[in-house]
Coordinates of C-alpha atoms and ligand atoms in Angstrom, one line a residue:
X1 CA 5.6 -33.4 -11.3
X2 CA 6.6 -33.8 -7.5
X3 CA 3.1 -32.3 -6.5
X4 CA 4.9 -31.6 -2.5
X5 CA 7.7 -30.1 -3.8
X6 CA 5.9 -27.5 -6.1
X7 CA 3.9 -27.0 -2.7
X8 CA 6.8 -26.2 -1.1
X9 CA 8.4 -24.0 -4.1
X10 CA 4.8 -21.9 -4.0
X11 CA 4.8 -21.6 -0.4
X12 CA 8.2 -20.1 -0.6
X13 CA 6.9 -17.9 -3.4
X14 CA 4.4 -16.5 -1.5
X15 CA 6.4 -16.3 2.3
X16 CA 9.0 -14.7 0.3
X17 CA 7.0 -12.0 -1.6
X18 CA 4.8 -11.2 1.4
X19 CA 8.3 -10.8 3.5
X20 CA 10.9 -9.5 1.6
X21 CA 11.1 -6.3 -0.4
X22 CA 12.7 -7.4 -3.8
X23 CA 16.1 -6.0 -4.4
X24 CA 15.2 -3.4 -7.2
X25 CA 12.7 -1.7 -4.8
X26 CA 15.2 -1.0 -2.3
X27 CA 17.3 0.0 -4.6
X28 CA 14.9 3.0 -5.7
X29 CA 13.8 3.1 -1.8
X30 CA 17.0 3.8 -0.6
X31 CA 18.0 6.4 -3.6
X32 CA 14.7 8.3 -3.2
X33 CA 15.8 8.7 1.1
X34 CA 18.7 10.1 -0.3
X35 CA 17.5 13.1 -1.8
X36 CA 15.3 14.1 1.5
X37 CA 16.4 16.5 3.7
X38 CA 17.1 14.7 7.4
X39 CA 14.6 16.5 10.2
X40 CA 12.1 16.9 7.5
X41 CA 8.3 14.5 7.9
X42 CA 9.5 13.0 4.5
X43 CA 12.7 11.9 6.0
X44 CA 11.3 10.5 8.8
X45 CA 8.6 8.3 6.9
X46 CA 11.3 7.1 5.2
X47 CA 13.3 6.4 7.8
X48 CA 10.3 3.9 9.3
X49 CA 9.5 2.4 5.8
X50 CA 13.6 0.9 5.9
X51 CA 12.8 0.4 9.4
X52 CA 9.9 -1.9 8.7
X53 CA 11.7 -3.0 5.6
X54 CA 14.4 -4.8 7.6
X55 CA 12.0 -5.6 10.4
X56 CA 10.1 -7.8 8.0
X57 CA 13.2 -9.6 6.9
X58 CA 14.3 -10.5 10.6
X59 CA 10.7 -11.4 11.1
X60 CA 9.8 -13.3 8.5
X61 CA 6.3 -11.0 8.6
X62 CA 4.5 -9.4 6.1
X63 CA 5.6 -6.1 5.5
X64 CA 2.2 -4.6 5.1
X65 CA -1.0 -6.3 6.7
X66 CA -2.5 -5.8 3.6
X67 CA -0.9 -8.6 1.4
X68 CA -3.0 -7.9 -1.2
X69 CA -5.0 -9.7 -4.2
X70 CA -2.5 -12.0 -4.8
X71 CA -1.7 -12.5 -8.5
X72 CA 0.1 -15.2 -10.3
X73 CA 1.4 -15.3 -13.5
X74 CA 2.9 -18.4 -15.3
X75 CA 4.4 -19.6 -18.1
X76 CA 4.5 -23.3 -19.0
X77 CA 6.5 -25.4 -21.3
X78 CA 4.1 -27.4 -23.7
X79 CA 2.6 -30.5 -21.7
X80 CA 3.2 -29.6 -18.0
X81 CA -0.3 -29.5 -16.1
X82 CA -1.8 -26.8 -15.4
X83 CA -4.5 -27.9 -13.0
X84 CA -1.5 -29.4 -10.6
X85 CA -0.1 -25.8 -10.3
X86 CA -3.1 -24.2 -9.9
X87 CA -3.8 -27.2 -7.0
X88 CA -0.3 -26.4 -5.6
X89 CA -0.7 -22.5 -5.4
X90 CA -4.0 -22.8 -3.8
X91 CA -2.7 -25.0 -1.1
X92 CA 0.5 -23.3 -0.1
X93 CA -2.0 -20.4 -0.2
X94 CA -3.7 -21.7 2.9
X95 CA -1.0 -22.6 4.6
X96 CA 0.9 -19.4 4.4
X97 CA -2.1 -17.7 5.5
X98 CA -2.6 -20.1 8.2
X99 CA 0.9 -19.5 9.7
X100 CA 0.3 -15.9 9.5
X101 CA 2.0 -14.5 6.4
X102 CA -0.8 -13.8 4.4
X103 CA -3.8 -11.9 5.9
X104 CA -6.9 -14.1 5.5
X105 CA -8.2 -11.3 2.5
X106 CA -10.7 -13.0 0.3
X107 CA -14.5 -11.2 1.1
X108 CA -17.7 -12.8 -0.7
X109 CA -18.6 -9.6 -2.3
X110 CA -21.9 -10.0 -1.5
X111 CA -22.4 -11.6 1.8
X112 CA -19.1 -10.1 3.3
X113 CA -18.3 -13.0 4.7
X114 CA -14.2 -13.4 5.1
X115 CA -13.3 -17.1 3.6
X116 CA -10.5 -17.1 6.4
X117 CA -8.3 -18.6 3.9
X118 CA -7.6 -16.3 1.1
X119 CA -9.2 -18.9 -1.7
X120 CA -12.6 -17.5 -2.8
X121 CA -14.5 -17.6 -6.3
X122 CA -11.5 -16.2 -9.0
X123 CA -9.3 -15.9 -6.1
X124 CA -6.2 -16.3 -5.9
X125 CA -5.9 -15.3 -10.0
X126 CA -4.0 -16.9 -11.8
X127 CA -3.1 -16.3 -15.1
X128 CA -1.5 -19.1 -18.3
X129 CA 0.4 -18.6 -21.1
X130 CA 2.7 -21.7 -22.7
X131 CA 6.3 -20.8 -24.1
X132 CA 9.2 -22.1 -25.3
X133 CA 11.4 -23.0 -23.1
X134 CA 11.9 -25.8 -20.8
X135 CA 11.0 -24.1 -17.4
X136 CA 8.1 -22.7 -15.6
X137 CA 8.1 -19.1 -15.4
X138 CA 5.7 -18.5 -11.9
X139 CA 5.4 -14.6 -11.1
X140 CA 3.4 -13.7 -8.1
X141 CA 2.4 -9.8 -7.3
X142 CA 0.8 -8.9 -3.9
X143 CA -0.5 -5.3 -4.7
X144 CA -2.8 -3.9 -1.8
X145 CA -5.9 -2.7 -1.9
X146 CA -5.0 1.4 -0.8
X147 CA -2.7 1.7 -4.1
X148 CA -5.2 -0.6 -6.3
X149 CA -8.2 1.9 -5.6
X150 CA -5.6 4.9 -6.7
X151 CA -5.3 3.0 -10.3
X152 CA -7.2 5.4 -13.0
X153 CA -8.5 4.9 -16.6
X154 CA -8.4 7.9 -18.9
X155 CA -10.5 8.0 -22.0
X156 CA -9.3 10.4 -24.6
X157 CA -9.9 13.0 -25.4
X158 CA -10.5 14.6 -22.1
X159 CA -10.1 17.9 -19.5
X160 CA -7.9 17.3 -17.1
X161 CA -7.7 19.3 -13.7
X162 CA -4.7 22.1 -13.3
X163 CA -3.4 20.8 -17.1
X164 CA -6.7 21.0 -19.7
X165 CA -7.2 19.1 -22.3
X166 CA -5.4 16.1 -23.2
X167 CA -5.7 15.1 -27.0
X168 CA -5.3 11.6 -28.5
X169 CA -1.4 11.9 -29.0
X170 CA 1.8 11.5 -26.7
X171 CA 2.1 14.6 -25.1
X172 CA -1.9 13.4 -24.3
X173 CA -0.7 10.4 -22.7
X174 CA 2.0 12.9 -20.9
X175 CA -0.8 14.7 -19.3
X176 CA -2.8 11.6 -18.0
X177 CA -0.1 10.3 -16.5
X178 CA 1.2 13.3 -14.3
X179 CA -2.3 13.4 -13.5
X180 CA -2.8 9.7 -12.5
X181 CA 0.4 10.6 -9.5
X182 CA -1.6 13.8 -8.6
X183 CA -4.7 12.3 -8.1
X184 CA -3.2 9.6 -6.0
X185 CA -2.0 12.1 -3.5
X186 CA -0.5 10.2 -0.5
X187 CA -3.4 7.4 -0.3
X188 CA -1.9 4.8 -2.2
X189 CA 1.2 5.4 0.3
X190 CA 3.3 7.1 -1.6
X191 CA 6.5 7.3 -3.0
X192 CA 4.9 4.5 -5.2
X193 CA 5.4 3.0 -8.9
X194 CA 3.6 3.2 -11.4
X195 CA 2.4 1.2 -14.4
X196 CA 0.7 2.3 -17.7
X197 CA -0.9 0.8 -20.6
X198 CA -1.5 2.6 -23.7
X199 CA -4.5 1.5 -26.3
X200 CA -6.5 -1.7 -25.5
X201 CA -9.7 -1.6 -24.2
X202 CA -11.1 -1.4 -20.4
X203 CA -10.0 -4.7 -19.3
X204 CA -6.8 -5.2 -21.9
X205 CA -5.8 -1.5 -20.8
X206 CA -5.8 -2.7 -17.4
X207 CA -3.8 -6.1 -17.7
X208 CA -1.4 -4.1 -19.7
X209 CA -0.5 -1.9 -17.4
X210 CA -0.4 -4.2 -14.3
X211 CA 1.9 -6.1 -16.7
X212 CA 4.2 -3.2 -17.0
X213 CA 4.8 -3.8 -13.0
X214 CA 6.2 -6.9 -14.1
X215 CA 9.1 -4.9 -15.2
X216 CA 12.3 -4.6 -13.4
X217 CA 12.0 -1.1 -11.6
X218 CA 16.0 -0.6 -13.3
X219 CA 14.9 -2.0 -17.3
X220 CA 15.7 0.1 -19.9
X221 CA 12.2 0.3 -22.2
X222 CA 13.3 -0.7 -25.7
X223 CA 10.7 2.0 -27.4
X224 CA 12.8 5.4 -27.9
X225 CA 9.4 7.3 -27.5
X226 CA 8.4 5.4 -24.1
X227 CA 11.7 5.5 -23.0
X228 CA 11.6 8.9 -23.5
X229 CA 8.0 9.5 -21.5
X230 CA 9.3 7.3 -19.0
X231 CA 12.3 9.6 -18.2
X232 CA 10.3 12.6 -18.6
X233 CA 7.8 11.3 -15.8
X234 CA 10.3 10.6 -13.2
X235 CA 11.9 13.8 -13.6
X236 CA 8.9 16.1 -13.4
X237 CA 6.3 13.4 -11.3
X238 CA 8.6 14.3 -8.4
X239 CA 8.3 17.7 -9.0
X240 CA 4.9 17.9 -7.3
X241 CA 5.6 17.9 -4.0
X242 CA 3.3 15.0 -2.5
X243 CA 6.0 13.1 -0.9
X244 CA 6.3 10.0 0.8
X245 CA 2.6 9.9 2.6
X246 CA 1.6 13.3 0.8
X247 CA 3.3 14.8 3.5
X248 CA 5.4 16.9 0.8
X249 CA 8.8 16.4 -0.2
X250 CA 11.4 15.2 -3.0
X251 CA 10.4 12.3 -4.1
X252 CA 6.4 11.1 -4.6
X253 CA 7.3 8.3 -7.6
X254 CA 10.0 5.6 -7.5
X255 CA 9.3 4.1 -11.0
X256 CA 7.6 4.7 -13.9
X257 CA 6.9 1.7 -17.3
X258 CA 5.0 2.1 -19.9
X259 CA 3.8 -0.1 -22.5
X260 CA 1.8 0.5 -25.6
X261 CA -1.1 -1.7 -27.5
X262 CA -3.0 -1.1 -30.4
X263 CA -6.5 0.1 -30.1
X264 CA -9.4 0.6 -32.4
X265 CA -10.5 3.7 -33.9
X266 CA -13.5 5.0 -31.5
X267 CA -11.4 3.6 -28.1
X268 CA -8.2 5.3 -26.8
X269 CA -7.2 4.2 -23.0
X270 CA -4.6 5.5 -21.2
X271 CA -4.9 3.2 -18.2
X272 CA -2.2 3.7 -14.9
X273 CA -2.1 0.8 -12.6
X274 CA -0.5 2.7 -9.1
X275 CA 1.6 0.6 -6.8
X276 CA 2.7 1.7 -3.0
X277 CA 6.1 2.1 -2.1
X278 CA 5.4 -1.9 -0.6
X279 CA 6.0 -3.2 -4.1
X280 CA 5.8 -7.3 -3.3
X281 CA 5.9 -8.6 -6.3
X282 CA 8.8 -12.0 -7.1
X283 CA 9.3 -14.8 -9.4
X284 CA 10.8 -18.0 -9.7
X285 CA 11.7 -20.5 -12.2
X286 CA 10.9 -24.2 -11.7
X287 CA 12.0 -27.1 -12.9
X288 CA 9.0 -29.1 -14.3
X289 CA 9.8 -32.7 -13.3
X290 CA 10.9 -31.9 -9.5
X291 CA 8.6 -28.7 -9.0
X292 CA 11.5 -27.3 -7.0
X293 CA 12.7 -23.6 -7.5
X294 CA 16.2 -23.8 -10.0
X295 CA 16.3 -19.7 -10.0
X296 CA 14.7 -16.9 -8.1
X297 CA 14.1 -13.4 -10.1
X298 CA 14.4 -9.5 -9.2
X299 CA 17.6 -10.7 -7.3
X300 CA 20.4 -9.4 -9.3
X301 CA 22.7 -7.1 -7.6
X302 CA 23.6 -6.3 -3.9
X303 CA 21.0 -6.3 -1.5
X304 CA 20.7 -3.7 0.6
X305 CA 20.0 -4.1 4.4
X306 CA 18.4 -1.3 5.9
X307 CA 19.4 -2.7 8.9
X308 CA 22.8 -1.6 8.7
X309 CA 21.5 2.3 8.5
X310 CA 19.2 1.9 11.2
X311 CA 21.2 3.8 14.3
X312 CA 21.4 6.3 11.7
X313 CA 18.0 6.6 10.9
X314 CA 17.0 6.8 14.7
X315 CA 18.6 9.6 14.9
X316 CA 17.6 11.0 12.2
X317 CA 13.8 10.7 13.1
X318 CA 14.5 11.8 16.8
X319 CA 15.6 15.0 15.7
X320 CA 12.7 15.2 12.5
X321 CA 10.6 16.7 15.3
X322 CA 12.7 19.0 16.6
X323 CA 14.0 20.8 13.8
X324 CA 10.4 20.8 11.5
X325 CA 9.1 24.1 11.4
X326 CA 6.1 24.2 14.4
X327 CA 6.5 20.3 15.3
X328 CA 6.5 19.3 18.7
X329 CA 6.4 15.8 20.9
X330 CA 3.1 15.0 22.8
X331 CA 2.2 12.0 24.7
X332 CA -1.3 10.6 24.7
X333 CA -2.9 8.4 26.9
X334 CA -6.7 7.5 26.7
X335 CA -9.2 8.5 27.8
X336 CA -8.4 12.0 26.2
X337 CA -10.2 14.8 26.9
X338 CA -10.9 17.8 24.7
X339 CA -8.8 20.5 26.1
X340 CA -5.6 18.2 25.4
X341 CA -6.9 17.7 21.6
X342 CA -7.5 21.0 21.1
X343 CA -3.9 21.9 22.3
X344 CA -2.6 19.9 19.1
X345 CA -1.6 21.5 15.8
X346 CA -0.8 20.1 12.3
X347 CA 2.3 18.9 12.4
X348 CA 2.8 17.6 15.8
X349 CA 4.4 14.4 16.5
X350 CA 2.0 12.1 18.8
X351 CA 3.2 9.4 21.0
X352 CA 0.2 7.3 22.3
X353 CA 0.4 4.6 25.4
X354 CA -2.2 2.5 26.4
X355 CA -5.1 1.3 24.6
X356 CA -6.6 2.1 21.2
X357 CA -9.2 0.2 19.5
X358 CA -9.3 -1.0 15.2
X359 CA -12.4 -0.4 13.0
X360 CA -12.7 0.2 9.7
X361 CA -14.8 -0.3 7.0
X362 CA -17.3 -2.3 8.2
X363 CA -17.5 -1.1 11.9
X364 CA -17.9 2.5 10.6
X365 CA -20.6 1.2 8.9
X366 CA -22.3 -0.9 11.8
X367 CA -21.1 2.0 14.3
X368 CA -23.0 4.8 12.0
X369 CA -26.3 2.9 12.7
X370 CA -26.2 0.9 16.1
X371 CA -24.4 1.1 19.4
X372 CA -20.9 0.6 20.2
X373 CA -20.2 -2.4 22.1
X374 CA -17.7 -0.4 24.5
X375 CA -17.3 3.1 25.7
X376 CA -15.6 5.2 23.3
X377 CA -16.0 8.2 25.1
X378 CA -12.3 9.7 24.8
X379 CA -10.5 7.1 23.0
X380 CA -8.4 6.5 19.7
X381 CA -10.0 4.6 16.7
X382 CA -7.6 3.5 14.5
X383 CA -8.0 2.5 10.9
X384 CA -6.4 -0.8 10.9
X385 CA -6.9 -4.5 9.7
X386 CA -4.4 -6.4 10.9
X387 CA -2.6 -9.8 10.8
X388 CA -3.6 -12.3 13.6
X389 CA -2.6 -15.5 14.8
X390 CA -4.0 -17.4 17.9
X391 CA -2.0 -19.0 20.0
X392 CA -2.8 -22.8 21.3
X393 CA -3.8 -21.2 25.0
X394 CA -6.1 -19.0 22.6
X395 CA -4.6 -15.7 23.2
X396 CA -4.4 -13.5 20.0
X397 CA -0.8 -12.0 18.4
X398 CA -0.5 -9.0 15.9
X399 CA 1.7 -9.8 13.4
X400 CA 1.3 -7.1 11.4
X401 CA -0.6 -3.9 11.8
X402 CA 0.0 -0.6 10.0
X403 CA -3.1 1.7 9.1
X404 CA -5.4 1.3 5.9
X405 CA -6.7 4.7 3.6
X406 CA -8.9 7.2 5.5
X407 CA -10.8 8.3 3.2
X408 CA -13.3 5.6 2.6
X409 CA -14.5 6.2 6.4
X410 CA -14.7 9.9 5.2
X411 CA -19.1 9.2 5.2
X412 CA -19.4 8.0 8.4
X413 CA -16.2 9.3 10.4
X414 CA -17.2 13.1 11.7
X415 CA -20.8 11.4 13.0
X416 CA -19.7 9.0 14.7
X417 CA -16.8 10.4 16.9
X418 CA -19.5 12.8 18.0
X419 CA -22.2 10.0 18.6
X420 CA -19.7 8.4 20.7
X421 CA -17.1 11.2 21.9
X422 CA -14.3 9.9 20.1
X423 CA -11.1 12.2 20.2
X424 CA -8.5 11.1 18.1
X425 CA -8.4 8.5 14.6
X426 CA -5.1 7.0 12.9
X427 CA -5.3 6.2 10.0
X428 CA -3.4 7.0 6.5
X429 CA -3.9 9.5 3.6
X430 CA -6.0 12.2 5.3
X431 CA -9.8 12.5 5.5
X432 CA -12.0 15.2 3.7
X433 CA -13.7 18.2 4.8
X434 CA -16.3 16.7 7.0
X435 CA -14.3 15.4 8.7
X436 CA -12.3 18.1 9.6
X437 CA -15.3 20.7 10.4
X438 CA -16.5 17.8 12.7
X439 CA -12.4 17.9 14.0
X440 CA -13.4 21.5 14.7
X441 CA -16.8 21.5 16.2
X442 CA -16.2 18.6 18.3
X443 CA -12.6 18.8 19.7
X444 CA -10.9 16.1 17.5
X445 CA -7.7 15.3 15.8
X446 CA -6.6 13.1 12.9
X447 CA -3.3 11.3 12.9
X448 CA -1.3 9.8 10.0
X449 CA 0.7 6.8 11.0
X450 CA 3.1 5.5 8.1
X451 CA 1.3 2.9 5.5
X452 CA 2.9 0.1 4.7
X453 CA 4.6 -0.2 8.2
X454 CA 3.0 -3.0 9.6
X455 CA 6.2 -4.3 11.3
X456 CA 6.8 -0.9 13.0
X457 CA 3.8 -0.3 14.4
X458 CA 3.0 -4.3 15.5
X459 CA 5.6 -4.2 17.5
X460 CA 4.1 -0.9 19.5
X461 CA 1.2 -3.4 20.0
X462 CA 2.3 -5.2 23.5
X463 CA -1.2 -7.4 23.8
X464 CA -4.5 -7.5 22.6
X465 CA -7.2 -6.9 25.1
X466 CA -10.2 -7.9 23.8
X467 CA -12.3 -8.2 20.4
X468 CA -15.4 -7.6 19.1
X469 CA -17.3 -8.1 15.7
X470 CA -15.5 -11.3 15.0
X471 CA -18.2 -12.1 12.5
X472 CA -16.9 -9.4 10.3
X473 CA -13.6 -11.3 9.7
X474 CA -10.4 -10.5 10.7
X475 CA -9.1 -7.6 9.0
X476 CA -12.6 -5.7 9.8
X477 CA -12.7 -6.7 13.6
X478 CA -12.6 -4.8 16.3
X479 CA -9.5 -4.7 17.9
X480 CA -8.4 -4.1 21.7
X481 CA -4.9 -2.8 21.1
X482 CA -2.5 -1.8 24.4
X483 CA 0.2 -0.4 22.9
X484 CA 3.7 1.6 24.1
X485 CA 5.2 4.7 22.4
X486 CA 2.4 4.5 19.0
X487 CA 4.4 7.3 17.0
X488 CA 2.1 9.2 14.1
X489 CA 1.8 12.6 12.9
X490 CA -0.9 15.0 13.6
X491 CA -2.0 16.1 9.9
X492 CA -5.6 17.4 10.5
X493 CA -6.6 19.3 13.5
X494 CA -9.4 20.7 15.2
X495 CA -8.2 24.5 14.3
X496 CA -9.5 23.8 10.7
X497 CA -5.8 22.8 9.3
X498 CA -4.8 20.3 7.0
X499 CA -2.0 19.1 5.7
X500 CA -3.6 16.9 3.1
X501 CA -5.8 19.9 2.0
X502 CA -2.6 22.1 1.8
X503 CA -0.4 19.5 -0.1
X504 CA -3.8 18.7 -2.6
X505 CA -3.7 22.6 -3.3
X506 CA -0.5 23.2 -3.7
X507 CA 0.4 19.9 -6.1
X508 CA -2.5 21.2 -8.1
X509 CA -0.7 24.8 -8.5
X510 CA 2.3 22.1 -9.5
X511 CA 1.0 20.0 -11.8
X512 CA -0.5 23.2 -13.9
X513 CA 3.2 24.0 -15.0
X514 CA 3.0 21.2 -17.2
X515 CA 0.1 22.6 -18.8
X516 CA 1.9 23.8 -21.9
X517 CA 2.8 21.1 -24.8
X518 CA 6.3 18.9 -24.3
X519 CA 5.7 15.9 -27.1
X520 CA 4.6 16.8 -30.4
Ligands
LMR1 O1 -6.4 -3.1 3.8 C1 -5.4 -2.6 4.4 O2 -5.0 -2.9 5.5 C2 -4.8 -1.4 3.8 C3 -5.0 -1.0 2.4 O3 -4.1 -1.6 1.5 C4 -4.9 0.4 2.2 O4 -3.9 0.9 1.7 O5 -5.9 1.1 2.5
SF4_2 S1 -1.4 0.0 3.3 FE1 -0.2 1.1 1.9 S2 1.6 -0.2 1.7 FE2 0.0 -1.5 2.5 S3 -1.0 -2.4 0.7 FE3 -2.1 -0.5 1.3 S4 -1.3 1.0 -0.1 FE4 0.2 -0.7 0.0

């Protein structure tokens, strides 16, 4: 095989995936903005994920920052060499993450250490199987690590919150899987898709229904009783209000594939692998003596541009805040002081200029037990690990930078904005109720900027400052951010509201109307 030109084909692969939304997603992106009322929050998220969507494609930039745990899956005709693929993948894997389309992502588990390069023990994973036919089959998924911690295993029989027990039979499996989109809430950035793997074991559960995301989000399942549950799903998932970000609305799932294993007697999984609405996942076919790319998949049909409905769009999020009950427009600058927080309700749309500064995981972390390295009296954390690239004069470029789940800072996050007099956090998905008595008690607010759009909010970002905790990789640094017109929505407040607490409830009261048997 020509080794550089099944470089080239994988680099594409992997540029391509990171980049550009594949044409069955927009498809079900673009249907699901149809059904939202224009001036609603749901709307208006939408409106910025096609935003981002088509940002990414001018850009060539990854459409989230998170690009994921990438995951190949091939199929080989008898005799081609698997070890030169695997050589080829891992090396257009360093080069696209070297030019900035892949966020450097693989962390030694145990030391923390970033390997700046996305290889890593088992990473990337790739997966063989030999067929038939005379071409390579290479599928690559990028699936991020917000929607991956939503994924859920159900052993049956079991209770189940707001629907009881679920029994080892379909109208069992019915109940886990409304229950898998409910427990997801917003945090996996919803609307999302979902896969599920019937039967199996643990691990075999799991593959299958990461498999099912393999599908085509427009198939047709060939199984008249999953076909069936499938349907059944989509109509009733988006029934329980969550909405795009779990700020309510019409539609919370864009797709829904299910496929079924056998199991043994003690064991019955139902296991739901949950993707965000950022659903990168391609495929190409190669030919086996050049290495070069003969077909591309999940390209059938028109694409749509979301470009083309941008003005629209615009418009439509300029008047979101206008016309949704309460909502008004603020502008922030930092330092903020606590009378202006305490003057924002849930529901307000924020504008922020000047500077904010990134920490997540591990900063909250170090922050919880040390000092800060700067003053943070008055200023704006933001949950974010973005994409970087240094320039040859050594000056630093966001290339992508939306904001990362919330709730994992939930621990540390009330202490420490009143340790260091921190008034306002961005992040996505909402935080818990420590958080929001410490939003109360200290004069805080929380802020939910859209997940996924990386694009969008990178180009808010007009230079980085400064950074610190390098050693902590680049998706955990700390980032000095100045940024222009930084649009997110006030979703917790220091009055003791939440939106996320609201929508939790109220999908619960939702999800207990399926309580009652449907498959028998
Ligand atoms: O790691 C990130 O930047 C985001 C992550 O995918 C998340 O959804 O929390
Ligand atoms: S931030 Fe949201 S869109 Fe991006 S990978 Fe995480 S869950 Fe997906």
């Amino acid at each position: 095989m020509n080794m550089e030109k099944l470089q080239e084909s994988m680099y594409k692969l992997i540029v391509e995936t990171s980049t550009n939304l594949p044409k069955d997603v927009r498809r079900a992106i673009k249907s699901a903005k149809e059904k939202e009322n224009a001036g609603t929050r749901a709307a208006m998220s939408l409106a910025t994920i096609t935003n981002n969507i088509s940002m990414a494609d001018d850009n060539v930039s990854p459409i989230c920052q998170d690009t994921g745990l990438p995951t190949f899956k091939i199929k080989t005709p008898v005799g081609v060499n698997q070890l030169e693929i695997k050589e080829a993948i891992k090396k257009a894997m360093v080069q696209a993450t070297t030019d900035g389309k892949m966020r450097p992502n693989s962390v030694d588990s145990l030391t923390g250490k970033n390997s700046g390069d996305n290889l890593g023990l088992g990473l990337p994973v790739m997966k063989f199987d030999q067929w038939e036919k005379d071409y390579i089959d290479i599928r690559l998924i990028l699936k991020g690590g917000g929607c991956e911690n939503k994924n859920i295993q159900y052993s049956l029989p079991c209770e189940l919150e707001g629907l009881g027990k679920a029994g080892r039979d379909l109208d069992g499996i019915r109940k886990c899987i409304l229950h898998s989109v409910y427990q997801a809430q917003g945090q996996g950035c919803s609307a999302g898709f979902i896969g599920v793997g019937i039967g199996g074991d643990r691990s075999s559960g799991y593959d299958l229904a990461k498999e099912q995301l393999f599908r085509s989000a427009e198939d047709v399942n060939p199984n008249e009783d999953l076909r069936k549950l499938e349907e059944y799903i989509m109509e009733n998932a988006n029934k329980l209000g969550i909405g795009t970000m779990g700020f309510g609305g019409e539609t919370t799932l864009l797709g829904c594939k299910i496929g079924v294993m056998h199991r043994i007697p003690a064991s019955f999984f139902v296991s739901v692998a949950y993707n965000c609405w950022a659903f990168r996942r391609l495929g190409v076919n190669i030919n086996p003596e050049t290495g070069e790319i003969m077909e591309w998949q999940y390209q059938d049909g028109e694409k749509i541009d979301f470009a083309a409905e941008k003005e629209l769009e615009t418009a439509v999020a300029e008047t979101a805040a206008a016309t949704e009950a309460a909502s008004r427009e603020v502008t922030l600058e930092a330092p903020i002081t606590e009378e202006q927080i305490r003057s924002l309700k849930v529901g307000d749309v924020v504008h922020i200029n000047g500077m904010m500064y990134t920490g997540r995981d591990a900063i909250h972390k170090h922050l919880s037990e040390n000092d800060a390295p700067i003053d943070l009296n008055g200023q704006v954390i933001y949950h974010c690990g973005p994409v970087m690239l240094k320039d040859q004069e050594g000056k630093w470029h966001v290339k992508a930078a939306g904001p990362t789940t919330s709730i994992r800072e939930e621990p540390y996050q009330g202490d420490i904005m009143k340790k260091f007099g921190i008034r306002a956090v961005i992040g996505k998905g909402g935080m818990g109720p420590k958080t929001l008595a410490a939003l109360a008690e200290h004069g805080g607010v929380y802020l939910n900027a859209i997940g996924g759009a990386a694009q969008y909010y990178a180009d808010c970002i007009k230079s980085v400052e400064g950074v610190n905790f390098m050693e902590f990789g680049i998706p955990e640094a700390m980032w000095h951010l100045k940024v222009e017109k930084f649009t997110a929505v006030v979703t917790m407040d220091s009055h003791g509201n939440s939106l996320h607490k609201d929508v939790a409830q109220s999908s619960l009261e939702k999800l207990a109307a399926f309580k009652e048997p449907v498959f028998k």
